């Protein structure tokens, strides 16, 4: 076989035990995507244990003209980290690069390798009394490298920004197998182009992130969670503005969910008691992180909600009495995708528009949906504070979900994305493009931006070795 | 003259009144740098009034093979925005692009053109009850385009980051004269490479920023300023950590100044009364932005300082009693560079190291300085919370400053930068590279990073039309 020489070279570079092929190992965990919608076929799965080994793998694949698909925890949602069906691509798994290299408490930084699980990094920070404020559903299995390669979002973006905003520096293996050491951990460094932000969010198409310096913050003295029933999305946006003015940077979470989203949670997880379930068309979950203490936090949050009830932007509200109740409220919010899955196949979106456009966008897109696909059920929820909604569509009650998707998925996508575009929004707020949306990008992305992206790809990966077909099809 | 055809084309594009040449206008304001250390000579100064006119100028210069030096308020400190001495470069001044295009209060964004003065943008935000938290000494004359092209820093980076962290989107004219419209104003958009962060900080070498969307935040209910005498830099770093834990994101400023810096202010501006002037080797200025009100802020700040006095990281401290006193404290801090100028020519640096390395870096660099240039006086001050110091050197008391600089400037620079490098720092924290440090960069920048930068420059500006010789020499 033509690839035998490469496999032998790879075995010499990382050890035979860490070059897996279908002949000796079930490669499903690396070849199948998280949502189990795609099964690729890898030439091999290679698991280097150090930056030097990653560089060696890149050089060897380059010499043999073989493409590399970098993969972290394989929890991506857009087919950005699994091989295609050709059997010619090498999956470079970063999961053995898992060391925590340093924690600098005075500099408030954590230096970790790319394969470190997000939760492990969170715990390392917590043990030092610090907080790594990146939190997402997959945190128990996703890796820091994947978080950065996809610029992951999650529930604390409102205050702390996306993954890129938590990163001060990177170590990256480039397409020619060299290592860029950008792990300085500086808060200010104006000595040239910001390579860090170029690699972050590039979905493994420009280089392989092998380590990163992450920003930490002191742990807050108290966190409190509240739940409010709101009469409309306009009211939700007004409540957001009020909370931002009153709580300032203390507001660390602001999630919205429509009534159907909560009804599905109740139907499929009846043990979860949803507060104020039928009180209003939307519910909002607020989180306050306070630097003084619980009593202070409670007084602030109750004063805010009192004003919100009075001025009509909330119809009813509760503050979690204790940590267990707060966890339940977050658990309800996080159970919506699972409840959707229990309800049956559905059409998912991950869109953003300016916060001020949310009510108009939702009203117009929902009306168009009702007209185009009568009976389709909108499950609308997400990170309202960031303008990011998962505007998902379930088939009519009782209908055949698979048949519904076959008939309507493409049409629903086009309808939603066209409305997003009309409101100046993004067709991928936090999940990325990967292989799933690469073909759509030319329709929705500014053509000059796309041309610039292609120039950069050509400059940094001239032979197209890194994750071909993803992001830029 | 060979350039007549270009000048005629430029006049047709932007109007004859906006193509200035030395034959008809004194070009000093555009040809001379802010510090008056360099006087270039421009082929012409062109002042387009719209993005379309900028694009036309870029295309015309491209056709005629003429280089463009983009210039905003011309307040840069590293010779990045003035022409060289050849008389062959066109200065493209953005100062007529000064519209405020939109303020979206619900989205907390301000869309402004590149030539808008920073202070004008700050005022537009303030009139809407909002805050644009970018503040620097030149704010009355620097422009937003320049702030972004150089990724400006300033006094609120500790909490809000550099200029790049306040920017959600850009409009840019590329080297081929096309316009990238990236003004979406989205907080989350994972649809490709982050072009925004590539242009920000590129010092006009990759494209011309014509407009930007800036993040705003609600105005705090109160701001309080305090001044503490600290026994050492170790104590200053300890006080920073304590303040970060106690005040969280409320801590919006943390500046440090050594005794000599304050003595020079007293000597040259005796009307400014420096508190606790001789109490300790360093003084620290702290700013608390509070979302509840002045009484609450005062209680927090006094509790913090009480603890700092008790645990020894402060020797003495005062909280400004009112806004006038707070302004005076900031004024003292901001007068240090002016006091240095009054004292005489000096050697300036703008360096950063990880916050945890500040004490060791300063001790070692100061000792080496005393040994290498006996009698040299260190004026050390800056944004300690960001690890960014202006580690400046004045000649021995009574010596001839000009002769001192001729004899020692290069040696002092090398000494300081070599120590910076040893501590993993940056030779330009917030001012940039420009023409001043371009020749130094290869010595201090990671070679792989430099190679990546050159590839990107080649990809985006293949004919080297934008700001040649700056940043990448």
PDB file of C-alpha atoms in Angstrom, chain A residues 180-284:
ATOM      1  CA  UNK A 180       5.481  29.234  16.888  1.00  0.00           C
ATOM      2  CA  UNK A 181       5.997  29.862  20.596  1.00  0.00           C
ATOM      3  CA  UNK A 182       3.575  32.641  21.490  1.00  0.00           C
ATOM      4  CA  UNK A 183       3.030  31.625  25.113  1.00  0.00           C
ATOM      5  CA  UNK A 184       4.230  34.870  26.704  1.00  0.00           C
ATOM      6  CA  UNK A 185       1.137  35.440  28.807  1.00  0.00           C
ATOM      7  CA  UNK A 186       1.321  39.191  28.257  1.00  0.00           C
ATOM      8  CA  UNK A 187      -1.724  41.394  28.556  1.00  0.00           C
ATOM      9  CA  UNK A 188      -0.215  43.945  26.193  1.00  0.00           C
ATOM     10  CA  UNK A 189       2.049  43.229  23.265  1.00  0.00           C
ATOM     11  CA  UNK A 190       1.967  45.446  20.190  1.00  0.00           C
ATOM     12  CA  UNK A 191       4.822  43.911  18.248  1.00  0.00           C
ATOM     13  CA  UNK A 192       3.088  42.843  15.074  1.00  0.00           C
ATOM     14  CA  UNK A 193       0.066  41.102  13.605  1.00  0.00           C
ATOM     15  CA  UNK A 194      -2.139  39.286  16.091  1.00  0.00           C
ATOM     16  CA  UNK A 195      -1.402  35.712  15.034  1.00  0.00           C
ATOM     17  CA  UNK A 196      -3.197  34.393  18.095  1.00  0.00           C
ATOM     18  CA  UNK A 197      -6.580  35.646  16.934  1.00  0.00           C
ATOM     19  CA  UNK A 198      -5.899  34.376  13.422  1.00  0.00           C
ATOM     20  CA  UNK A 199      -5.420  30.782  14.595  1.00  0.00           C
ATOM     21  CA  UNK A 200      -8.263  30.998  17.111  1.00  0.00           C
ATOM     22  CA  UNK A 201     -11.489  30.202  15.269  1.00  0.00           C
ATOM     23  CA  UNK A 202      -9.695  28.947  12.149  1.00  0.00           C
ATOM     24  CA  UNK A 203     -10.999  25.431  12.801  1.00  0.00           C
ATOM     25  CA  UNK A 204      -7.679  23.687  12.279  1.00  0.00           C
ATOM     26  CA  UNK A 205      -7.250  25.000   8.731  1.00  0.00           C
ATOM     27  CA  UNK A 206      -4.201  27.220   9.358  1.00  0.00           C
ATOM     28  CA  UNK A 207      -2.174  25.464  12.036  1.00  0.00           C
ATOM     29  CA  UNK A 208      -2.396  23.070  14.955  1.00  0.00           C
ATOM     30  CA  UNK A 209      -2.738  24.647  18.386  1.00  0.00           C
ATOM     31  CA  UNK A 210      -0.603  22.669  20.844  1.00  0.00           C
ATOM     32  CA  UNK A 211      -0.789  24.873  23.964  1.00  0.00           C
ATOM     33  CA  UNK A 212      -2.353  28.089  25.205  1.00  0.00           C
ATOM     34  CA  UNK A 213      -2.158  30.687  27.955  1.00  0.00           C
ATOM     35  CA  UNK A 214      -5.611  31.349  29.388  1.00  0.00           C
ATOM     36  CA  UNK A 215      -6.788  34.311  31.441  1.00  0.00           C
ATOM     37  CA  UNK A 216      -8.142  33.639  34.902  1.00  0.00           C
ATOM     38  CA  UNK A 217     -10.150  35.892  37.201  1.00  0.00           C
ATOM     39  CA  UNK A 218     -10.661  35.787  40.959  1.00  0.00           C
ATOM     40  CA  UNK A 219     -13.609  33.652  42.010  1.00  0.00           C
ATOM     41  CA  UNK A 220     -16.636  35.743  42.881  1.00  0.00           C
ATOM     42  CA  UNK A 221     -17.750  35.755  46.509  1.00  0.00           C
ATOM     43  CA  UNK A 222     -21.244  34.601  45.544  1.00  0.00           C
ATOM     44  CA  UNK A 223     -23.277  33.594  42.497  1.00  0.00           C
ATOM     45  CA  UNK A 224     -27.042  33.838  42.418  1.00  0.00           C
ATOM     46  CA  UNK A 225     -29.455  32.685  39.746  1.00  0.00           C
ATOM     47  CA  UNK A 226     -32.913  34.020  39.019  1.00  0.00           C
ATOM     48  CA  UNK A 227     -35.724  33.042  36.679  1.00  0.00           C
ATOM     49  CA  UNK A 228     -38.178  35.522  35.211  1.00  0.00           C
ATOM     50  CA  UNK A 229     -41.282  35.073  33.090  1.00  0.00           C
ATOM     51  CA  UNK A 230     -41.332  37.811  30.445  1.00  0.00           C
ATOM     52  CA  UNK A 231     -44.300  38.838  28.305  1.00  0.00           C
ATOM     53  CA  UNK A 232     -42.366  39.170  25.026  1.00  0.00           C
ATOM     54  CA  UNK A 233     -38.919  39.268  23.463  1.00  0.00           C
ATOM     55  CA  UNK A 234     -39.135  43.059  23.539  1.00  0.00           C
ATOM     56  CA  UNK A 235     -39.567  42.780  27.292  1.00  0.00           C
ATOM     57  CA  UNK A 236     -36.642  40.344  27.485  1.00  0.00           C
ATOM     58  CA  UNK A 237     -34.378  42.848  25.703  1.00  0.00           C
ATOM     59  CA  UNK A 238     -35.597  45.609  28.026  1.00  0.00           C
ATOM     60  CA  UNK A 239     -34.888  43.403  31.055  1.00  0.00           C
ATOM     61  CA  UNK A 240     -31.391  42.735  29.696  1.00  0.00           C
ATOM     62  CA  UNK A 241     -30.714  46.467  29.422  1.00  0.00           C
ATOM     63  CA  UNK A 242     -32.005  47.073  32.937  1.00  0.00           C
ATOM     64  CA  UNK A 243     -29.876  44.240  34.321  1.00  0.00           C
ATOM     65  CA  UNK A 244     -26.784  45.522  32.523  1.00  0.00           C
ATOM     66  CA  UNK A 245     -27.280  49.016  33.937  1.00  0.00           C
ATOM     67  CA  UNK A 246     -27.997  47.789  37.459  1.00  0.00           C
ATOM     68  CA  UNK A 247     -25.588  44.879  37.773  1.00  0.00           C
ATOM     69  CA  UNK A 248     -22.827  46.031  35.425  1.00  0.00           C
ATOM     70  CA  UNK A 249     -20.199  43.325  35.003  1.00  0.00           C
ATOM     71  CA  UNK A 250     -21.902  41.342  37.776  1.00  0.00           C
ATOM     72  CA  UNK A 251     -24.355  40.062  35.163  1.00  0.00           C
ATOM     73  CA  UNK A 252     -22.643  36.874  33.995  1.00  0.00           C
ATOM     74  CA  UNK A 253     -25.560  35.044  32.391  1.00  0.00           C
ATOM     75  CA  UNK A 254     -28.713  35.998  30.521  1.00  0.00           C
ATOM     76  CA  UNK A 255     -30.460  33.128  28.743  1.00  0.00           C
ATOM     77  CA  UNK A 256     -33.904  33.146  27.126  1.00  0.00           C
ATOM     78  CA  UNK A 257     -36.242  30.233  26.355  1.00  0.00           C
ATOM     79  CA  UNK A 258     -39.640  30.194  24.690  1.00  0.00           C
ATOM     80  CA  UNK A 259     -42.636  28.388  26.166  1.00  0.00           C
ATOM     81  CA  UNK A 260     -42.365  25.390  23.842  1.00  0.00           C
ATOM     82  CA  UNK A 261     -38.741  24.839  24.816  1.00  0.00           C
ATOM     83  CA  UNK A 262     -39.830  24.588  28.462  1.00  0.00           C
ATOM     84  CA  UNK A 263     -42.856  22.450  27.661  1.00  0.00           C
ATOM     85  CA  UNK A 264     -40.595  19.922  25.949  1.00  0.00           C
ATOM     86  CA  UNK A 265     -38.357  19.823  29.025  1.00  0.00           C
ATOM     87  CA  UNK A 266     -41.419  19.188  31.194  1.00  0.00           C
ATOM     88  CA  UNK A 267     -42.706  16.489  28.856  1.00  0.00           C
ATOM     89  CA  UNK A 268     -39.463  14.542  28.620  1.00  0.00           C
ATOM     90  CA  UNK A 269     -37.887  15.283  32.017  1.00  0.00           C
ATOM     91  CA  UNK A 270     -40.892  15.507  34.357  1.00  0.00           C
ATOM     92  CA  UNK A 271     -38.598  15.245  37.378  1.00  0.00           C
ATOM     93  CA  UNK A 272     -37.359  18.771  36.546  1.00  0.00           C
ATOM     94  CA  UNK A 273     -39.818  21.247  37.924  1.00  0.00           C
ATOM     95  CA  UNK A 274     -39.913  24.260  35.615  1.00  0.00           C
ATOM     96  CA  UNK A 275     -40.798  27.443  37.504  1.00  0.00           C
ATOM     97  CA  UNK A 276     -43.499  29.764  36.149  1.00  0.00           C
ATOM     98  CA  UNK A 277     -43.868  27.300  33.306  1.00  0.00           C
ATOM     99  CA  UNK A 278     -46.963  28.622  31.584  1.00  0.00           C
ATOM    100  CA  UNK A 279     -46.770  32.157  32.878  1.00  0.00           C
ATOM    101  CA  UNK A 280     -45.515  33.845  29.740  1.00  0.00           C
ATOM    102  CA  UNK A 281     -44.288  33.273  26.175  1.00  0.00           C
ATOM    103  CA  UNK A 282     -40.647  33.537  27.244  1.00  0.00           C
ATOM    104  CA  UNK A 283     -38.603  32.848  30.354  1.00  0.00           C
ATOM    105  CA  UNK A 284     -35.238  34.341  31.197  1.00  0.00           C
TER     106      UNK A 284
END
